[in-house]
PDB file of C-alpha atoms in Angstrom:
ATOM      1  CA  GLN A   1      -7.805  22.638   1.245  1.00 90.00           C
ATOM      2  CA  VAL A   2      -5.952  19.598  -0.038  1.00 93.00           C
ATOM      3  CA  GLN A   3      -3.781  17.869   2.532  1.00 96.00           C
ATOM      4  CA  LEU A   4      -1.816  14.653   2.665  1.00 97.00           C
ATOM      5  CA  VAL A   5      -0.341  13.472   5.939  1.00 97.00           C
ATOM      6  CA  GLU A   6       2.073  10.548   6.145  1.00 98.00           C
ATOM      7  CA  SER A   7       2.695   8.502   9.260  1.00 98.00           C
ATOM      8  CA  GLY A   8       4.169   5.183  10.289  1.00 98.00           C
ATOM      9  CA  GLY A   9       7.845   5.711   9.669  1.00 97.00           C
ATOM     10  CA  GLY A  10      10.515   4.713  12.122  1.00 97.00           C
ATOM     11  CA  LEU A  11      13.766   2.911  12.805  1.00 98.00           C
ATOM     12  CA  VAL A  12      13.750  -0.831  12.165  1.00 98.00           C
ATOM     13  CA  GLN A  13      16.233  -3.612  11.636  1.00 98.00           C
ATOM     14  CA  PRO A  14      16.826  -5.259   8.272  1.00 98.00           C
ATOM     15  CA  GLY A  15      14.126  -7.800   7.498  1.00 98.00           C
ATOM     16  CA  ALA A  16      11.489  -6.010   9.552  1.00 98.00           C
ATOM     17  CA  SER A  17       8.210  -4.533   8.353  1.00 98.00           C
ATOM     18  CA  LEU A  18       6.553  -1.146   8.511  1.00 98.00           C
ATOM     19  CA  ARG A  19       3.228   0.155   7.303  1.00 98.00           C
ATOM     20  CA  LEU A  20       3.071   3.730   6.142  1.00 98.00           C
ATOM     21  CA  SER A  21      -0.216   5.598   6.017  1.00 98.00           C
ATOM     22  CA  CYS A  22      -1.187   8.552   3.872  1.00 98.00           C
ATOM     23  CA  THR A  23      -4.374  10.208   5.071  1.00 97.00           C
ATOM     24  CA  VAL A  24      -5.874  12.724   2.694  1.00 96.00           C
ATOM     25  CA  SER A  25      -8.387  15.507   3.039  1.00 95.00           C
ATOM     26  CA  GLY A  26      -9.885  18.143   0.796  1.00 94.00           C
ATOM     27  CA  PHE A  27     -10.468  15.842  -2.154  1.00 91.00           C
ATOM     28  CA  THR A  28     -12.046  12.540  -3.122  1.00 89.00           C
ATOM     29  CA  LEU A  29      -9.550   9.721  -3.105  1.00 89.00           C
ATOM     30  CA  ASP A  30     -11.080   8.016  -6.123  1.00 87.00           C
ATOM     31  CA  ASP A  31     -10.461  11.055  -8.304  1.00 89.00           C
ATOM     32  CA  TYR A  32      -6.683  10.963  -7.898  1.00 94.00           C
ATOM     33  CA  VAL A  33      -3.762   8.688  -8.500  1.00 95.00           C
ATOM     34  CA  ILE A  34      -1.831   8.380  -5.249  1.00 96.00           C
ATOM     35  CA  GLY A  35       1.872   7.747  -5.400  1.00 97.00           C
ATOM     36  CA  TRP A  36       4.516   6.904  -2.842  1.00 98.00           C
ATOM     37  CA  PHE A  37       7.960   8.342  -3.407  1.00 98.00           C
ATOM     38  CA  ARG A  38      11.158   8.292  -1.407  1.00 98.00           C
ATOM     39  CA  GLN A  39      14.296  10.364  -1.218  1.00 98.00           C
ATOM     40  CA  ALA A  40      17.530   9.248   0.357  1.00 97.00           C
ATOM     41  CA  PRO A  41      20.254  11.734   1.342  1.00 93.00           C
ATOM     42  CA  GLY A  42      22.128  12.945  -1.719  1.00 94.00           C
ATOM     43  CA  LYS A  43      19.801  11.172  -4.124  1.00 96.00           C
ATOM     44  CA  GLU A  44      16.914  12.227  -6.310  1.00 96.00           C
ATOM     45  CA  ARG A  45      13.348  11.531  -5.323  1.00 97.00           C
ATOM     46  CA  GLU A  46      12.204   8.237  -6.818  1.00 97.00           C
ATOM     47  CA  GLY A  47       8.845   6.614  -7.300  1.00 98.00           C
ATOM     48  CA  VAL A  48       8.101   3.567  -5.186  1.00 98.00           C
ATOM     49  CA  SER A  49       4.501   2.656  -5.884  1.00 98.00           C
ATOM     50  CA  CYS A  50       1.233   4.138  -7.104  1.00 97.00           C
ATOM     51  CA  ILE A  51      -2.440   3.251  -7.101  1.00 96.00           C
ATOM     52  CA  SER A  52      -5.512   4.263  -9.020  1.00 94.00           C
ATOM     53  CA  VAL A  53      -9.133   3.234  -9.276  1.00 82.00           C
ATOM     54  CA  GLY A  54     -10.151   1.817 -12.612  1.00 70.00           C
ATOM     55  CA  GLY A  55      -8.855  -1.056 -14.666  1.00 66.00           C
ATOM     56  CA  LEU A  56      -9.990  -4.641 -14.977  1.00 69.00           C
ATOM     57  CA  ASN A  57     -10.198  -5.316 -11.246  1.00 69.00           C
ATOM     58  CA  GLY A  58     -11.481  -1.917 -10.240  1.00 71.00           C
ATOM     59  CA  GLY A  59      -8.067  -0.825  -9.095  1.00 82.00           C
ATOM     60  CA  THR A  60      -4.594  -0.620 -10.586  1.00 92.00           C
ATOM     61  CA  THR A  61      -1.268  -0.665  -8.820  1.00 95.00           C
ATOM     62  CA  ASP A  62       2.354  -0.476  -9.841  1.00 96.00           C
ATOM     63  CA  TYR A  63       5.691  -0.910  -8.114  1.00 97.00           C
ATOM     64  CA  ALA A  64       9.257   0.056  -8.744  1.00 97.00           C
ATOM     65  CA  ASP A  65      11.451  -2.955  -9.477  1.00 97.00           C
ATOM     66  CA  SER A  66      13.437  -2.344  -6.302  1.00 97.00           C
ATOM     67  CA  VAL A  67      10.407  -2.965  -4.083  1.00 98.00           C
ATOM     68  CA  LYS A  68       8.342  -5.396  -6.157  1.00 98.00           C
ATOM     69  CA  GLY A  69       7.369  -8.424  -4.107  1.00 97.00           C
ATOM     70  CA  ARG A  70       8.197  -6.697  -0.810  1.00 98.00           C
ATOM     71  CA  PHE A  71       5.919  -3.655  -0.753  1.00 98.00           C
ATOM     72  CA  THR A  72       2.136  -3.557  -1.152  1.00 97.00           C
ATOM     73  CA  ILE A  73       0.050  -0.467  -1.764  1.00 96.00           C
ATOM     74  CA  SER A  74      -3.619  -0.372  -0.849  1.00 94.00           C
ATOM     75  CA  ARG A  75      -6.375   2.111  -0.173  1.00 93.00           C
ATOM     76  CA  ASP A  76      -9.261   2.390   2.262  1.00 92.00           C
ATOM     77  CA  ASN A  77     -11.698   4.945   0.928  1.00 90.00           C
ATOM     78  CA  SER A  78     -13.755   4.833   4.124  1.00 92.00           C
ATOM     79  CA  LYS A  79     -10.724   6.190   5.966  1.00 95.00           C
ATOM     80  CA  ASP A  80      -9.421   8.407   3.151  1.00 94.00           C
ATOM     81  CA  THR A  81      -6.132   6.598   3.552  1.00 96.00           C
ATOM     82  CA  VAL A  82      -3.606   4.916   1.302  1.00 96.00           C
ATOM     83  CA  TYR A  83      -1.211   2.431   2.846  1.00 97.00           C
ATOM     84  CA  LEU A  84       2.223   1.191   1.923  1.00 98.00           C
ATOM     85  CA  GLN A  85       3.005  -2.108   3.579  1.00 98.00           C
ATOM     86  CA  MET A  86       6.761  -2.611   3.520  1.00 98.00           C
ATOM     87  CA  ASN A  87       8.140  -6.059   4.278  1.00 98.00           C
ATOM     88  CA  SER A  88      11.658  -7.477   4.247  1.00 98.00           C
ATOM     89  CA  LEU A  89      13.106  -4.018   4.607  1.00 98.00           C
ATOM     90  CA  LYS A  90      16.692  -3.444   3.545  1.00 98.00           C
ATOM     91  CA  PRO A  91      19.178  -0.724   4.491  1.00 97.00           C
ATOM     92  CA  GLU A  92      18.826   0.676   0.982  1.00 97.00           C
ATOM     93  CA  ASP A  93      15.157   1.378   1.723  1.00 98.00           C
ATOM     94  CA  THR A  94      16.266   4.094   4.133  1.00 98.00           C
ATOM     95  CA  ALA A  95      14.788   7.398   2.991  1.00 98.00           C
ATOM     96  CA  VAL A  96      12.127   9.983   3.630  1.00 98.00           C
ATOM     97  CA  TYR A  97       8.908   8.623   2.197  1.00 98.00           C
ATOM     98  CA  TYR A  98       6.334  10.947   0.661  1.00 98.00           C
ATOM     99  CA  CYS A  99       2.851  10.396  -0.626  1.00 98.00           C
ATOM    100  CA  ALA A 100       1.475  12.567  -3.396  1.00 98.00           C
ATOM    101  CA  ALA A 101      -1.742  13.045  -5.338  1.00 97.00           C
ATOM    102  CA  SER A 102      -2.204  13.546  -9.062  1.00 96.00           C
ATOM    103  CA  GLU A 103      -5.417  14.433 -10.850  1.00 93.00           C
ATOM    104  CA  ASP A 104      -3.702  14.325 -14.247  1.00 93.00           C
ATOM    105  CA  LEU A 105      -2.623  10.679 -14.220  1.00 94.00           C
ATOM    106  CA  ASP A 106      -5.091   7.833 -14.619  1.00 91.00           C
ATOM    107  CA  TYR A 107      -5.193   4.074 -14.248  1.00 90.00           C
ATOM    108  CA  GLY A 108      -3.773   3.616 -17.730  1.00 90.00           C
ATOM    109  CA  ASP A 109      -0.645   5.509 -16.727  1.00 93.00           C
ATOM    110  CA  VAL A 110      -0.327   3.419 -13.589  1.00 93.00           C
ATOM    111  CA  ASP A 111      -0.883   0.220 -15.533  1.00 92.00           C
ATOM    112  CA  HIS A 112       1.908   1.100 -17.972  1.00 93.00           C
ATOM    113  CA  GLY A 113       4.374   2.103 -15.284  1.00 91.00           C
ATOM    114  CA  LEU A 114       4.036   5.786 -16.052  1.00 93.00           C
ATOM    115  CA  GLY A 115       2.902   6.942 -12.626  1.00 94.00           C
ATOM    116  CA  TYR A 116       6.201   8.235 -11.275  1.00 94.00           C
ATOM    117  CA  SER A 117       6.741  11.625 -12.865  1.00 93.00           C
ATOM    118  CA  THR A 118       6.926  14.045  -9.950  1.00 93.00           C
ATOM    119  CA  GLU A 119       5.763  16.874 -12.196  1.00 94.00           C
ATOM    120  CA  GLU A 120       2.392  15.156 -12.539  1.00 96.00           C
ATOM    121  CA  TYR A 121       1.756  15.307  -8.787  1.00 97.00           C
ATOM    122  CA  ALA A 122       0.390  18.619  -7.567  1.00 96.00           C
ATOM    123  CA  TYR A 123      -0.050  17.746  -3.917  1.00 97.00           C
ATOM    124  CA  TRP A 124       2.529  16.326  -1.526  1.00 98.00           C
ATOM    125  CA  GLY A 125       2.724  15.344   2.094  1.00 98.00           C
ATOM    126  CA  GLN A 126       5.489  16.405   4.448  1.00 97.00           C
ATOM    127  CA  GLY A 127       7.208  13.029   4.472  1.00 98.00           C
ATOM    128  CA  THR A 128       7.999  10.397   7.062  1.00 98.00           C
ATOM    129  CA  GLN A 129      11.463   9.031   7.814  1.00 98.00           C
ATOM    130  CA  VAL A 130      12.163   5.329   7.387  1.00 98.00           C
ATOM    131  CA  THR A 131      15.523   4.097   8.631  1.00 98.00           C
ATOM    132  CA  VAL A 132      16.595   0.483   8.226  1.00 98.00           C
ATOM    133  CA  SER A 133      19.697  -0.280  10.208  1.00 97.00           C
ATOM    134  CA  SER A 134      21.118  -2.927  12.483  1.00 95.00           C
TER     135      SER A 134
END
């Protein structure tokens, strides 16, 4: 049974940091592209970052322009976990954050910024709330 469980959300002040975790089970992490998405109240779900094995350095990552330079995605296969390190948080980062797994995307899609179509992700976690407020 495929499962993704997010954790690490919370309430922080602007400029603070949080690290979200996405722990997976029921599948091999290397076989899937893992994406982080977020959804703010009244807005559509948007892609934040995604990661895949493969590519020149053995791993490929991509970031939405709104988080580039502030967020870092990484994976620890030994723990079946993908992380999203979020620094310099802003109020506009407030949202429910979801991780998702796709077996249809590959590192080429990630490398070309094509890893954010929600239809390509078959498995989703339940989400974790991130609130950035003073």
